[in-house]
Coordinates of C-alpha atoms in Angstrom, one line a residue:
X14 CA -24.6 17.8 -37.1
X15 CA -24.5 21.5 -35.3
X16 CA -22.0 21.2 -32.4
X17 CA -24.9 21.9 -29.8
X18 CA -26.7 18.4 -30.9
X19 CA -23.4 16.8 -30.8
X20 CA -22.5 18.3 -27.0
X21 CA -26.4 16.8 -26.2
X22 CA -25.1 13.3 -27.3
X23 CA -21.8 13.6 -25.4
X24 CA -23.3 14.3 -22.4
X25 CA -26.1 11.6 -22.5
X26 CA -23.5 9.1 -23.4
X27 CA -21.1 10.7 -20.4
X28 CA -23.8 9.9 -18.2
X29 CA -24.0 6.4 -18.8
X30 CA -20.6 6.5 -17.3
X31 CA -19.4 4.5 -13.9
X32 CA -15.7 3.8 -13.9
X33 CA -13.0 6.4 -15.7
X34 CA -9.7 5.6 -15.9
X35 CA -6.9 8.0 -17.1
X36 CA -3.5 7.3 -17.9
X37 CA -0.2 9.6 -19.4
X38 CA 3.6 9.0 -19.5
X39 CA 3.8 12.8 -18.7
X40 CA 1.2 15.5 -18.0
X41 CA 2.7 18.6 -18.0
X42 CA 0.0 20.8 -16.6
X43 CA -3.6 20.4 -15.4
X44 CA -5.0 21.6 -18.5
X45 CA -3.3 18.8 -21.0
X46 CA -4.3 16.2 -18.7
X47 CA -8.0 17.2 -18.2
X48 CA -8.0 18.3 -22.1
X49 CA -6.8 15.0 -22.9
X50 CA -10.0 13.1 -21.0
X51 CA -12.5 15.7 -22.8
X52 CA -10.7 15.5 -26.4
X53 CA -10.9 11.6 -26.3
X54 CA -14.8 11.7 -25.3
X55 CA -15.7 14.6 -28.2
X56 CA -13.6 12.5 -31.0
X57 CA -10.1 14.9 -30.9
X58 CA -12.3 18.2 -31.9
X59 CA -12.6 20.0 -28.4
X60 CA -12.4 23.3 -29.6
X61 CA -16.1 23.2 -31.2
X62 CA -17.0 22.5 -28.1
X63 CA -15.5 23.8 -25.3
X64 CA -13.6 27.2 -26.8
X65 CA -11.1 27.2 -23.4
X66 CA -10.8 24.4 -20.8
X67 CA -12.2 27.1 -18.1
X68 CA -15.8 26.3 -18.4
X69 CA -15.5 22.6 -18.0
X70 CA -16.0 22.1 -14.2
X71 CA -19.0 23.9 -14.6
X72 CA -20.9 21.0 -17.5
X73 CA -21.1 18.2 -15.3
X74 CA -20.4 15.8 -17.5
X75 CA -20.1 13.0 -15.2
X76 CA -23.1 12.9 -13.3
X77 CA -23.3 8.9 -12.2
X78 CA -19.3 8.4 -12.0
X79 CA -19.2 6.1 -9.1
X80 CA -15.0 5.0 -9.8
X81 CA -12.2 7.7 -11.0
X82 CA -8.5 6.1 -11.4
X83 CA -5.8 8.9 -12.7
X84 CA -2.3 7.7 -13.2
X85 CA 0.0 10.1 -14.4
X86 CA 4.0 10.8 -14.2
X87 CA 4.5 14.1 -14.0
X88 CA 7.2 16.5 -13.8
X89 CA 8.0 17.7 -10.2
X90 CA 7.8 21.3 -11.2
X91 CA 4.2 20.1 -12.5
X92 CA 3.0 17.6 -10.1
X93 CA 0.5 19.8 -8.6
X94 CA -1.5 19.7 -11.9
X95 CA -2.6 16.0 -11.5
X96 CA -4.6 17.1 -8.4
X97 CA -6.2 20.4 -10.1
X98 CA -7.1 18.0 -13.2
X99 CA -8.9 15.8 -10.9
X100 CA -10.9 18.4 -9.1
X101 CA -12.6 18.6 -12.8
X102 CA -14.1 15.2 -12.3
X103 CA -15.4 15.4 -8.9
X104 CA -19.1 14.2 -8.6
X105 CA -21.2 13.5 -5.9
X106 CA -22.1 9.9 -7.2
X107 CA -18.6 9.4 -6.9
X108 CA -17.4 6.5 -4.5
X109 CA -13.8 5.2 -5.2
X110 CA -11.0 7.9 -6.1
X111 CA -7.4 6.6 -7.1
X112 CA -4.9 8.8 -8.1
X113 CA -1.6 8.7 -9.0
X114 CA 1.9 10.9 -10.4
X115 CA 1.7 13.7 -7.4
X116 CA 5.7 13.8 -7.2
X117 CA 8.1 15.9 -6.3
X118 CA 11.8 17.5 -6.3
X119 CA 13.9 14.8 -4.6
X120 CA 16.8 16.3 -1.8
X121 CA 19.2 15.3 0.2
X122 CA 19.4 16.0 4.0
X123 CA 22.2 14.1 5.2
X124 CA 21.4 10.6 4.7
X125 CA 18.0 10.4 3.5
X126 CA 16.5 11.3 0.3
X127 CA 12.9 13.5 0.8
X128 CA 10.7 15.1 -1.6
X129 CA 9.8 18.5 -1.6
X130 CA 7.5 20.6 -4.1
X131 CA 5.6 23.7 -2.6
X132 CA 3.4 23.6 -5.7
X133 CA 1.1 20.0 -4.7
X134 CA -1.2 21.9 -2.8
X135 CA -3.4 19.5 -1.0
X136 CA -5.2 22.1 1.2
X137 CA -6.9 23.0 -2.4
X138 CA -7.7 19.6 -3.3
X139 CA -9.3 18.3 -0.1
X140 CA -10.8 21.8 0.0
X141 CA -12.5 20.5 -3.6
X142 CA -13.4 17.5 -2.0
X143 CA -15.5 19.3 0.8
X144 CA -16.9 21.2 -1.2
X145 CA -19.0 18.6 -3.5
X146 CA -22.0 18.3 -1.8
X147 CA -23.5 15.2 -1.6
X148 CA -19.9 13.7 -2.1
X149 CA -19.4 10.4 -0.2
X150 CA -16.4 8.1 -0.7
X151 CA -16.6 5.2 -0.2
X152 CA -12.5 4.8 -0.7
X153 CA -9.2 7.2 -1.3
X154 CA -6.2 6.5 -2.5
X155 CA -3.8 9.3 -3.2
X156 CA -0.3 8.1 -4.4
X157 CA 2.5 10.9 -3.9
X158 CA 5.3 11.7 -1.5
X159 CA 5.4 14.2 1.9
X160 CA 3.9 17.7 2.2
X161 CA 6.0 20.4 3.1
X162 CA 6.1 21.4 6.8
X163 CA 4.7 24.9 5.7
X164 CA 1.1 23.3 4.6
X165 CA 0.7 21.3 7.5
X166 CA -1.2 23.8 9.5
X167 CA -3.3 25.1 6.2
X168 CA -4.2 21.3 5.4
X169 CA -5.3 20.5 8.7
X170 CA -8.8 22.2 9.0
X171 CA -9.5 20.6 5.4
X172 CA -8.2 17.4 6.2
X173 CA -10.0 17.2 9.5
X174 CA -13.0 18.3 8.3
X175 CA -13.3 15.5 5.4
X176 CA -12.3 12.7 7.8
X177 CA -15.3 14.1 9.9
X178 CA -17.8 14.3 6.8
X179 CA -16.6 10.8 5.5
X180 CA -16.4 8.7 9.1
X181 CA -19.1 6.9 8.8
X182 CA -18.3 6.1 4.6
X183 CA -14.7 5.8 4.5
X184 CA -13.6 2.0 4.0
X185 CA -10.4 2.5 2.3
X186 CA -7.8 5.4 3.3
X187 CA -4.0 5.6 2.1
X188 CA -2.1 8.4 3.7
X189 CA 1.1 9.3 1.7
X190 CA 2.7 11.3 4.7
X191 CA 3.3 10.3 8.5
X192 CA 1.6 13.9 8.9
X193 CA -1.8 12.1 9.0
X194 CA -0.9 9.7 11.7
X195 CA 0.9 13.3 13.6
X196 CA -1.6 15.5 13.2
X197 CA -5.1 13.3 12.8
X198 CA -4.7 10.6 14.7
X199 CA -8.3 11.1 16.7
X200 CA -9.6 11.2 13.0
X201 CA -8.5 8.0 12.2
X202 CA -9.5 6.9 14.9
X203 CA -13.8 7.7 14.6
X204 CA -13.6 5.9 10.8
X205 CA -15.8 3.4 12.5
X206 CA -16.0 1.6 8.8
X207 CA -12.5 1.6 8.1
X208 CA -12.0 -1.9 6.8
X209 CA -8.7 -1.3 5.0
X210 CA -5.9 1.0 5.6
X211 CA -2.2 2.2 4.3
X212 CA -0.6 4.5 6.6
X213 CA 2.7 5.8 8.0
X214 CA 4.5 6.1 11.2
X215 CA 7.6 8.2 12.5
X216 CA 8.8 5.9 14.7
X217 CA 7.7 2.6 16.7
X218 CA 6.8 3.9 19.3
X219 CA 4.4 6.7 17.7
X220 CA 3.4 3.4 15.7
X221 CA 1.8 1.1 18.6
X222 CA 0.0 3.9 20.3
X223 CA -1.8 4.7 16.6
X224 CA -2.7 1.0 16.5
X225 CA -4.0 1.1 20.0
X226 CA -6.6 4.2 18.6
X227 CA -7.5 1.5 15.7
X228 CA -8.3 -1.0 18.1
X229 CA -10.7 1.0 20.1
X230 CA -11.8 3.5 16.8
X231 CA -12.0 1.2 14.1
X232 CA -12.0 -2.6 15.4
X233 CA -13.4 -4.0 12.1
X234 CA -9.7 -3.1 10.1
X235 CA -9.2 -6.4 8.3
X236 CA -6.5 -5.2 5.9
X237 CA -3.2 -2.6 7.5
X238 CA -0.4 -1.8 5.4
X239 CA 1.7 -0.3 8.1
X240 CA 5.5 1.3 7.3
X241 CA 7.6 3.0 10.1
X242 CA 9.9 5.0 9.0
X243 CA 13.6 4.0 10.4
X244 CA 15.1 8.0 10.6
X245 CA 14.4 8.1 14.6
X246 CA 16.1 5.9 17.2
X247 CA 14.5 2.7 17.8
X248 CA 11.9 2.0 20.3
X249 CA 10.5 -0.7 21.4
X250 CA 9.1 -3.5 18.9
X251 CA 6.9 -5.4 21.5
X252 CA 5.0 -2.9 21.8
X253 CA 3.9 -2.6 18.1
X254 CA 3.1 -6.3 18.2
X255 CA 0.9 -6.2 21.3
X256 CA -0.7 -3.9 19.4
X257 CA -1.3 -4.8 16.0
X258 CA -3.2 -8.1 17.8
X259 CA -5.7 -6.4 19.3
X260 CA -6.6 -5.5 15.9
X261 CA -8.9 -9.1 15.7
X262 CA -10.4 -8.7 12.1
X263 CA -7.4 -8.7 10.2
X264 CA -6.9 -10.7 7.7
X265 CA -4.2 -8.7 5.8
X266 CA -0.8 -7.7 7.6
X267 CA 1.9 -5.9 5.6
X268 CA 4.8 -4.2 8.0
X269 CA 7.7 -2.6 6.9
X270 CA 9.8 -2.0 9.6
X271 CA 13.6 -0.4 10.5
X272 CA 13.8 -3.8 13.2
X273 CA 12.5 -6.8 14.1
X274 CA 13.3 -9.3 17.3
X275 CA 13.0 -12.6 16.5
X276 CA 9.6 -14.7 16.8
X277 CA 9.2 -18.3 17.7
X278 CA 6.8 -20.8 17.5
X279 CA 5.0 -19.0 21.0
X280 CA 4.6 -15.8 18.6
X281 CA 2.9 -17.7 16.1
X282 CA 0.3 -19.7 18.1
X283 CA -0.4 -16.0 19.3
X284 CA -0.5 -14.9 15.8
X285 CA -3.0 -17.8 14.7
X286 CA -5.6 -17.2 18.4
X287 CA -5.3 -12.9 17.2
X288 CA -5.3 -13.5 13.6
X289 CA -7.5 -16.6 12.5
X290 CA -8.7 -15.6 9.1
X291 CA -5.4 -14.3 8.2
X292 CA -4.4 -14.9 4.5
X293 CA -1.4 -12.1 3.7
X294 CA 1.1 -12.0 6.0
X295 CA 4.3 -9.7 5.2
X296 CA 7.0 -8.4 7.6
X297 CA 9.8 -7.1 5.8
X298 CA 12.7 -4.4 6.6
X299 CA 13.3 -0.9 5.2
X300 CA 16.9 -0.8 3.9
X301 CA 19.6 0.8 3.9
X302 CA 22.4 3.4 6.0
X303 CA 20.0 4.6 9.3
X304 CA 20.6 4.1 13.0
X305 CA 24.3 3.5 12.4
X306 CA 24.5 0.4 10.7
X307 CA 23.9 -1.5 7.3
X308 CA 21.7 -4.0 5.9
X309 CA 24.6 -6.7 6.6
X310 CA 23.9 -6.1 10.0
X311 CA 20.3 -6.5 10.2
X312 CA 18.6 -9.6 12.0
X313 CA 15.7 -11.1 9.8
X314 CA 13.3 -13.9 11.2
X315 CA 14.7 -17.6 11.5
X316 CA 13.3 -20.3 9.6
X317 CA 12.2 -21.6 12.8
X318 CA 9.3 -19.3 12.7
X319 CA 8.8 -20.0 9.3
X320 CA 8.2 -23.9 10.3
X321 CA 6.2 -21.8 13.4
X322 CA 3.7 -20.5 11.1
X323 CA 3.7 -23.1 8.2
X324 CA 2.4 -24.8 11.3
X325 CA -0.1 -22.5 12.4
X326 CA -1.4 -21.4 8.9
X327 CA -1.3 -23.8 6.6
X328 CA -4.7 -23.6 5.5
X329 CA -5.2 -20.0 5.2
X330 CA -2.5 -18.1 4.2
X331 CA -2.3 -17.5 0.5
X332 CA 1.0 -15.0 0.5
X333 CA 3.7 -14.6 2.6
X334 CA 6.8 -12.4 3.0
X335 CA 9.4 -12.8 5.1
X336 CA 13.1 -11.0 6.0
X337 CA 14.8 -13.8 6.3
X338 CA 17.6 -15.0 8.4
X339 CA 20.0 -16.9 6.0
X340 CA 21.6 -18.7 9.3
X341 CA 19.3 -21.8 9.0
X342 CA 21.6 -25.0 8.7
X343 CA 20.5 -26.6 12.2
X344 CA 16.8 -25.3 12.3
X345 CA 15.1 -26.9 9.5
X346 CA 12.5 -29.6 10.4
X347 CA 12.9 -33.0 9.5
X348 CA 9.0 -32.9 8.3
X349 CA 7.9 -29.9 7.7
X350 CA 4.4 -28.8 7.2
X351 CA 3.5 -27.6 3.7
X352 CA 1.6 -24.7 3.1
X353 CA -2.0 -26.2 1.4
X354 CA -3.3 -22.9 0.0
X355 CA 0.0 -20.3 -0.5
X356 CA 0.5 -19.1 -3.8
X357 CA 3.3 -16.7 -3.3
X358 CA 6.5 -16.6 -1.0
X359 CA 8.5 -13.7 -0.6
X360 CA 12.0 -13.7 1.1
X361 CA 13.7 -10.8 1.8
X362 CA 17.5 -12.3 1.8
X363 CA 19.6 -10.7 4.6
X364 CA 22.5 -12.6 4.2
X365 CA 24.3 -16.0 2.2
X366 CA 22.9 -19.3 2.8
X367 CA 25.3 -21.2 4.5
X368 CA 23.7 -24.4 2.8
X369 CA 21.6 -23.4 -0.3
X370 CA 20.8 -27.3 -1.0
X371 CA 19.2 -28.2 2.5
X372 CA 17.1 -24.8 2.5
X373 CA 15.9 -25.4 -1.0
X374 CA 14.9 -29.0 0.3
X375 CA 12.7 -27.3 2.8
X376 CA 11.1 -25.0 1.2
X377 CA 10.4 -27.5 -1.8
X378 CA 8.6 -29.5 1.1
X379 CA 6.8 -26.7 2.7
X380 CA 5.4 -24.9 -0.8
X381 CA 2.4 -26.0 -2.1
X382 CA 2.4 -27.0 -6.6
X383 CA 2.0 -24.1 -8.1
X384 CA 3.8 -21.4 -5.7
X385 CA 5.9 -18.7 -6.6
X386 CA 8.9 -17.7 -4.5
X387 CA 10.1 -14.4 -5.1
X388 CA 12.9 -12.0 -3.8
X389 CA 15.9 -9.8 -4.2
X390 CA 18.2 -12.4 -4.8
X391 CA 21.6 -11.2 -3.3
X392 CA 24.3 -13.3 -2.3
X393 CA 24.5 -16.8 -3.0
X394 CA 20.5 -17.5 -3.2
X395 CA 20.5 -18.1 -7.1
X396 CA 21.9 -21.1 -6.0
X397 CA 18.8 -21.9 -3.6
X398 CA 16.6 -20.8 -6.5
X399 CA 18.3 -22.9 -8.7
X400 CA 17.9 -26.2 -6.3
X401 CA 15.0 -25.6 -5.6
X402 CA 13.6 -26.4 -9.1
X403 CA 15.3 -29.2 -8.9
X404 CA 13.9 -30.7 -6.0
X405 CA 10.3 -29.6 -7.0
X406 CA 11.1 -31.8 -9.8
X407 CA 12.1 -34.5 -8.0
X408 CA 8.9 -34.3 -6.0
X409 CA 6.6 -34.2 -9.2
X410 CA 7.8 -36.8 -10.6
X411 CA 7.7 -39.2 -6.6
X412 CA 4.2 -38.1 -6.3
X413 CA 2.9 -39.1 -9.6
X414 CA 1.1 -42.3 -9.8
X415 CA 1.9 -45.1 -12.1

């Protein structure tokens, strides 16, 4: 068969297409990867085909591609490739665009680790993605690490611009970079259909006031994967809370947070009258040397508020994680509430447990059959791990009728 026919039956199969999804260990260059996607669909002989990669933007191959997932780890002096590979695959019928492997060159300024590589350019790519007429996405995810300060002011106009083009499409939006919430915070803000969102914060403070956009902006958010990053002194934490609740669609919560004050059982009720559909609930603490002390010294949430929202949530949430306060000895109810529908509990240990046996107890009570509970298990909680199998045992074998 002449290679002309065969091209003919590539492309009517290629547009049959919906969902492509790419994967490499290590792509060292935009060409390999997108070569790789081509040579796979014309049976590993490319070159009767296509004589250079060049022309390949140009044969629309893809013309009903409605989801594109690329996952690649790349090397940081390459990790501006995965973006120029994906610009090959842009479509107008596309709708959901994942992509992964956009690292870079990790330094060291002081205490913190950043990444830095002047060769992602994402002015180029989001350029690309304005470009495509017609284009509409429906959701973007675009897994990589910080943009240098020198592209901020180039990225802006092309960043701006597609927010604008996409406000009334957009439903999903994961910003890599606290730049977005920086410099496009009124963007953010006019994605009327935002329903889910992953974003990230300088500080607290900078934090609550984006949330307070989102309340007014984008009041149907049901899902918020919110991290503040803990290299700024520390504001104030109510603030962030009154916020997040005026958010009254959620049923998704995932903070990561330098701090937390403790909640009670009045923070819960709150919670439940803000929150009532919720089902994921996480509030955990980014680790490590900042603000002048260590993770032994950081203050988690007391199992008080646990029995708080066992209380208050027992029939809807499904997952749950938790930095927990191991100081829990004289706070553990007598009869506590289980959980009826939780499938997974995650405790972020701060501390030992000065009584592994009574905790494991509890939580044997409050954890519904069939729930996982998962964690970094420092200190002394293998031991609460290990008891609490035990107990669930125990419990089997009570509630099983004879």
């Amino acid at each position: 068969m002449p290679p002309t026919e065969k091209l003919e039956r590539i492309r009517s199969y290629c547009a049959r297409i919906r969902t492509l999804r790419f994967r490499a260990s290590n792509v060292s260059n935009w060409g390999s990867g997108t070569v790789a996607v081509f040579r796979a669909l014309c049976n590993d002989k490319l070159d009767q085909y296509f004589p250079i990669a060049t022309p390949l933007p140009s044969l629309g191959l893809f013309p009903n591609l409605h989801t594109l997932e690329w996952k690649a780890k790349n090397a940081p002096s390459y990790a501006g490739g995965t973006l120029d590979a994906v610009s090959y695959f842009l479509s107008p019928s596309l709708k959901r665009l994942y992509v992964s492997g956009i690292v870079g060159r990790m330094i060291r300024q002081g205490y913190r680790s950043l990444y830095s590589n002047p060769s992602v350019d994402y002015a180029s790519f989001f350029r690309a993605l304005n470009d495509t007429k017609g284009l509409r996405l429906e959701s973007l995810d675009l897994r990589g690490y910080t943009v240098n300060a020198a592209q901020e002011l180039e990225l802006g106009d092309e960043v701006a611009l597609f927010l604008h083009e996409h406000r009334d499409n957009l439903l999903h939006f994961y910003t890599w970079t606290p730049v977005f919430v920086r410099l496009f915070r009124q963007e953010l803000w006019e994605l009327s259909r935002l329903r889910s969102l992953e974003v990230i914060a300088d500080d607290e403070l900078q934090a609550a006031r984006f949330v307070e956009g989102l309340v007014h902006g984008a009041a149907e958010m049901e899902d918020l994967n919110l991290t503040v990053l803990p290299y700024r002194e520390p504001c104030q934490w109510q603030g962030l809370w009154d916020a997040l609740k005026g958010l009254r669609k959620l049923t998704k919560l995932r903070l990561a947070v330098p701090e937390v004050h403790e909640l009670g059982e009045k923070d819960a009720r709150s919670m439940r009258e803000a929150w009532p559909a919720l089902s994921h609930l996480y509030i955990v603490l980014i680790s490590g040397d900042w603000r002048g002390f260590r993770r032994e010294s950081q203050r988690g949430l007391s199992s008080k508020f646990l029995s708080a929202i066992s209380c208050y949530f027992s029939q809807s949430l499904t997952t749950l994680g938790l930095c927990f306060e191991p100081k829990i000895r004289s706070e553990l109810q007598i009869s506590p509430v289980r959980f009826e529908k939780l499938q997974l509990l995650y405790l972020q240990p701060l501390g030992p447990v000065d009584d592994p046996y009574s905790l494991a107890k509890y939580l044997a009570h409050i954890l519904p059959p069939g729930a996982n509970l998962k964690g970094n298990w420092y200190y002394n909680w293998e031991q609460v791990v290990q008891c609490l199998e035990r107990e669930r045992a125990k419990l089997i074998t009570s509630e099983t009728p004879y």
